[in-house]
Coordinates of C-alpha atoms and ligand atoms in Angstrom, one line a residue:
I603 CA -56.0 44.3 -91.1
L604 CA -53.5 43.5 -88.4
G605 CA -52.5 40.4 -90.5
L606 CA -52.1 42.3 -93.6
L607 CA -49.8 44.9 -91.8
S608 CA -47.7 42.2 -90.3
L609 CA -47.4 40.7 -93.9
L610 CA -46.4 44.0 -95.3
A611 CA -44.0 44.7 -92.5
F612 CA -42.5 41.1 -93.2
I613 CA -42.1 41.8 -96.9
V614 CA -40.4 45.4 -96.3
A615 CA -38.0 43.9 -93.7
N616 CA -37.2 41.1 -95.9
F617 CA -36.6 43.5 -98.9
A618 CA -34.3 45.8 -97.0
G619 CA -32.5 42.8 -95.7
H620 CA -31.8 41.7 -99.2
I621 CA -30.5 45.1 -100.1
M622 CA -28.3 45.3 -97.0
A623 CA -27.0 41.9 -97.6
G624 CA -26.2 42.7 -101.2
K625 CA -24.6 45.8 -100.1
A626 CA -22.5 44.0 -97.4
I627 CA -21.5 41.1 -99.7
I628 CA -19.8 43.0 -102.4
P629 CA -17.2 44.8 -100.4
L630 CA -16.5 41.7 -98.4
K631 CA -15.8 39.8 -101.6
E632 CA -13.7 42.6 -103.0
A633 CA -11.7 42.7 -99.7
Y634 CA -11.1 39.1 -99.6
E635 CA -9.8 39.1 -103.2
R636 CA -7.6 42.1 -102.4
Q637 CA -6.2 40.2 -99.4
R638 CA -5.5 37.2 -101.7
Q639 CA -3.9 39.0 -104.4
F640 CA -1.8 40.7 -101.7
A641 CA -0.5 37.5 -100.4
A642 CA 0.1 36.3 -103.9
D643 CA 2.0 39.4 -105.0
A644 CA 4.0 39.6 -101.6
S645 CA 5.1 36.0 -101.7
H646 CA 6.1 36.4 -105.5
E647 CA 8.1 39.5 -104.8
L648 CA 9.8 38.0 -101.7
R649 CA 11.2 35.0 -103.9
T650 CA 14.0 36.9 -105.6
P651 CA 15.6 38.7 -102.5
L652 CA 15.3 35.4 -100.7
S653 CA 17.2 33.4 -103.4
V654 CA 19.9 36.3 -103.2
V655 CA 20.1 35.8 -99.5
M656 CA 20.4 32.1 -99.8
A657 CA 23.2 32.3 -102.5
S658 CA 25.0 34.8 -100.1
V659 CA 24.8 32.5 -97.2
D660 CA 26.1 29.8 -99.4
V661 CA 29.1 31.7 -100.4
L662 CA 29.7 32.5 -96.6
G663 CA 29.3 28.8 -95.9
N664 CA 31.9 27.9 -98.5
D665 CA 34.4 30.6 -97.2
A666 CA 37.4 28.6 -95.7
S667 CA 38.7 32.0 -94.2
I668 CA 35.8 31.8 -91.6
A669 CA 37.5 29.7 -88.9
S670 CA 35.6 30.6 -85.9
P671 CA 33.0 27.6 -84.9
F672 CA 30.9 30.3 -83.6
L673 CA 30.4 32.1 -86.9
Q674 CA 30.2 28.8 -88.7
Q675 CA 27.2 27.8 -86.5
V676 CA 25.5 31.2 -87.1
I677 CA 26.0 30.5 -91.0
V678 CA 24.4 27.0 -90.4
D679 CA 21.4 28.6 -88.5
M680 CA 20.9 31.4 -91.0
R681 CA 20.8 28.8 -93.9
D682 CA 18.3 26.8 -92.0
E683 CA 16.0 29.7 -91.4
V684 CA 16.2 31.1 -95.0
K685 CA 15.5 27.5 -96.3
K686 CA 12.3 27.5 -94.1
M687 CA 11.3 31.0 -95.1
T688 CA 11.7 30.0 -98.8
K689 CA 9.5 27.1 -98.4
L690 CA 6.9 29.2 -96.5
V691 CA 7.0 31.8 -99.3
S692 CA 6.4 29.3 -102.1
D693 CA 3.7 27.5 -100.1
L694 CA 2.0 30.9 -99.4
L695 CA 2.1 31.7 -103.3
L696 CA 0.6 28.2 -104.0
V697 CA -2.2 28.7 -101.5
A698 CA -3.0 32.3 -102.8
R699 CA -2.9 31.1 -106.4
S700 CA -5.0 28.1 -105.8
E701 CA -7.9 30.2 -104.4
N702 CA -8.1 32.2 -107.7
Q703 CA -7.9 29.1 -110.1
T704 CA -4.7 30.5 -111.4
F705 CA -3.2 27.3 -109.9
K706 CA -3.9 25.6 -113.3
L707 CA -3.6 21.8 -113.7
V708 CA -1.4 20.3 -116.5
T709 CA -3.0 16.9 -116.8
E710 CA -1.5 13.9 -118.7
K711 CA -1.7 10.0 -118.5
F712 CA 0.9 8.3 -116.2
D713 CA 1.4 5.3 -113.9
L714 CA 0.7 6.3 -110.5
I715 CA 2.5 3.3 -109.0
E716 CA 5.7 4.6 -110.7
A717 CA 5.1 8.0 -109.3
I718 CA 4.8 6.9 -105.8
H719 CA 7.7 4.6 -106.2
E720 CA 9.9 7.5 -107.1
I721 CA 8.7 9.6 -104.2
V722 CA 9.1 6.6 -101.7
R723 CA 12.6 6.2 -102.9
K724 CA 13.4 9.9 -102.6
M725 CA 11.9 9.9 -99.1
Q726 CA 13.7 6.7 -97.7
P727 CA 16.7 8.6 -96.3
L728 CA 14.4 10.8 -94.3
A729 CA 12.6 7.5 -92.9
D730 CA 16.1 5.9 -92.3
E731 CA 17.3 8.9 -90.4
K732 CA 14.1 8.6 -88.0
H733 CA 14.3 4.8 -87.9
I734 CA 10.9 4.5 -89.5
N735 CA 10.0 1.7 -91.9
L736 CA 8.5 3.3 -94.9
F737 CA 6.7 0.7 -97.1
F738 CA 5.3 0.6 -100.6
V739 CA 4.6 -2.8 -102.0
K740 CA 5.0 -2.8 -105.8
Q741 CA 2.1 -3.6 -107.7
E742 CA 0.7 -3.7 -111.1
S743 CA 0.5 -0.3 -112.7
V744 CA -2.6 2.1 -112.4
I745 CA -2.9 4.6 -115.1
I746 CA -4.6 7.8 -114.2
R747 CA -4.9 11.3 -115.8
A748 CA -3.7 13.9 -113.5
D749 CA -1.3 16.6 -113.0
I750 CA 1.8 14.5 -112.3
Q751 CA 3.8 17.4 -110.6
R752 CA 0.8 18.2 -108.3
I753 CA 0.1 14.5 -107.5
K754 CA 3.9 14.0 -106.5
Q755 CA 3.6 17.2 -104.3
L756 CA 0.6 15.7 -102.6
L757 CA 2.4 12.5 -101.9
I758 CA 5.3 14.4 -100.5
I759 CA 3.2 16.4 -98.3
L760 CA 1.4 13.3 -96.9
I761 CA 4.5 11.1 -96.6
D762 CA 6.4 13.8 -95.0
N763 CA 3.7 14.3 -92.4
A764 CA 3.4 10.8 -91.7
L765 CA 7.3 10.6 -91.1
K766 CA 7.1 13.9 -89.0
Y767 CA 4.3 12.7 -86.7
T768 CA 5.5 9.2 -86.1
P769 CA 8.1 8.3 -83.4
G770 CA 11.1 6.3 -84.1
N771 CA 10.6 2.7 -84.9
G772 CA 7.1 3.3 -86.4
V773 CA 5.8 2.3 -89.7
V774 CA 4.5 4.2 -92.7
T775 CA 2.7 2.6 -95.3
V776 CA 1.6 3.6 -98.8
K777 CA -1.0 1.7 -100.6
V778 CA -3.1 2.1 -103.8
D779 CA -6.5 0.5 -104.2
G780 CA -7.4 0.4 -107.9
E781 CA -10.1 -1.7 -107.8
F782 CA -12.5 -0.5 -105.1
E783 CA -14.9 1.2 -107.4
K784 CA -15.0 1.5 -111.3
N785 CA -13.2 4.6 -112.5
K786 CA -11.7 5.5 -109.1
I787 CA -8.6 5.0 -107.3
R788 CA -7.8 5.3 -103.7
I789 CA -4.2 6.4 -102.1
M790 CA -3.7 5.6 -98.6
V791 CA -0.8 6.9 -96.5
R792 CA -1.1 5.2 -93.1
D793 CA 1.2 5.8 -90.1
T794 CA 1.6 4.5 -86.5
G795 CA 2.1 7.8 -85.2
I796 CA 0.6 10.3 -82.7
G797 CA -2.8 10.3 -84.4
I798 CA -5.3 13.2 -84.7
S799 CA -8.3 13.8 -82.4
L800 CA -11.7 14.0 -84.2
T801 CA -12.0 17.7 -83.4
D802 CA -8.5 18.4 -85.0
Q803 CA -9.5 16.3 -88.0
H804 CA -12.0 19.0 -89.2
K805 CA -9.2 21.6 -88.6
V806 CA -5.9 20.3 -90.0
F807 CA -6.8 21.4 -93.5
D808 CA -7.1 24.9 -92.4
R809 CA -4.3 27.3 -93.5
F810 CA -1.6 27.6 -90.6
Y811 CA -3.6 25.2 -88.4
R812 CA -1.2 23.1 -86.3
V813 CA -2.3 20.8 -83.5
D814 CA 0.7 21.4 -81.3
R815 CA 2.4 24.6 -82.5
A816 CA 5.6 24.2 -80.6
R817 CA 6.1 20.5 -81.8
S818 CA 5.2 21.4 -85.4
R819 CA 7.6 24.5 -85.5
D820 CA 10.4 22.0 -84.3
S821 CA 9.5 19.6 -87.0
G822 CA 10.0 22.4 -89.5
G823 CA 6.1 22.8 -90.5
N824 CA 4.4 25.8 -91.4
G825 CA 0.9 24.6 -91.1
L826 CA 0.1 25.0 -95.0
G827 CA 1.0 21.4 -96.1
L828 CA -2.5 20.0 -95.7
A829 CA -4.2 23.1 -96.9
I830 CA -2.1 22.7 -100.2
A831 CA -2.8 18.9 -100.3
R832 CA -6.6 19.7 -100.0
D833 CA -6.3 22.3 -102.8
I834 CA -4.6 19.8 -105.1
V835 CA -7.2 17.1 -104.5
N836 CA -10.2 19.7 -104.8
L837 CA -8.7 20.7 -108.2
H838 CA -8.7 17.2 -109.3
D839 CA -12.3 16.6 -108.3
G840 CA -11.3 14.2 -105.7
E841 CA -11.6 13.7 -102.1
L842 CA -9.2 13.7 -99.1
Y843 CA -10.2 12.4 -95.9
I844 CA -8.6 11.1 -92.5
E845 CA -9.1 8.1 -90.4
S846 CA -7.5 8.3 -87.1
K847 CA -7.8 8.0 -83.3
I848 CA -5.5 9.9 -80.9
G849 CA -2.5 7.7 -80.2
E850 CA -3.3 5.2 -82.6
G851 CA -1.8 6.5 -85.9
A852 CA -3.5 8.2 -88.8
A853 CA -4.5 7.3 -92.4
F854 CA -4.8 10.0 -95.0
I855 CA -7.0 8.7 -97.9
V856 CA -7.2 10.2 -101.4
E857 CA -9.8 9.3 -103.8
L858 CA -9.2 10.5 -107.4
K859 CA -11.0 9.6 -110.7
K860 CA -9.1 7.3 -112.9
Ligands
ADP561 P1 2.6 21.1 -90.7 O1 3.6 21.9 -91.6 O2 2.5 21.8 -89.3 O3 3.0 19.8 -90.7 P2 0.1 20.6 -92.2 O4 -0.7 21.3 -92.6 O5 0.9 19.6 -93.1 O6 1.2 21.4 -91.4 O7 -0.5 19.7 -91.1 C1 -1.4 20.4 -90.1 C2 -1.3 19.7 -88.8 O8 -1.9 18.5 -88.7 C3 0.2 19.4 -88.3 O9 0.7 20.5 -87.6 C4 -0.1 18.3 -87.4 O10 -0.6 18.8 -86.0 C5 -1.3 17.5 -88.0 N1 -0.9 16.4 -88.8 C6 -0.9 16.4 -90.0 N2 -0.3 15.0 -90.6 C7 -0.4 14.2 -89.5 C8 -0.1 12.9 -89.0 N3 0.2 12.0 -90.2 N4 -0.2 12.4 -87.8 C9 -0.5 13.3 -86.8 N5 -0.7 14.6 -87.0 C10 -0.7 15.1 -88.2

């Protein structure tokens, strides 16, 4: 009898648990979706006034009648901040959209090597400014089917980070391994910079996570870059991982289907 009673109690408790869990989960999901939608709407709505402010700051910046060096500096600072905010708002929009699959991929066949070359060429001045050697050794074409704009965005995020977190005279190397596994390719962005500890390697893909907030803020980061990179790779059914030791540089490795 005691056994039967405890079995009954177990079944009742479990059943009640399920109902409670069911009740709790629905509002949580709704609350989450509402929050996501709010982030998407807010960032979308912020874009227009921000571009108006940017245009106005440009008008001020081009006004020759503003002779005061102090005011000129104010305009330059304002421009920098508006630029940062514009980037933050468009990154936020991307993140909010990608969670709802409204971030649709437009796939086509293209030469990945060509795409990387273009990005590396565009980022060369940034590397030169920091006295960093940015390398991409030209190799035979690797044709993949993917969203070319998103893949370029992914490359920009990874190369930009490599340049940001590598001190002067360092080296950033981009490599493609097209033969390591059938139907798969691997893109590697390796730097000789500050590196990432094992604990932080699990966190850097979280939204707004920055290992060193003060330093990242100085370098113009907002902590969304790697969250977007991870979303882009996930949407392509690929994998993104890190190989790094603190103080010994970092390698970001992307695996994509061909
Ligand atoms: P941020 O805009 O701050 O660069 P990210 O999401 O792109 O944001 O990166 C998150 C954090 O991961 C960075 O703040 C930095 O601490 C760390 N990180 C990213 N890339 C590198 C790298 N190549 N080397 C060392 N740390 C990195």
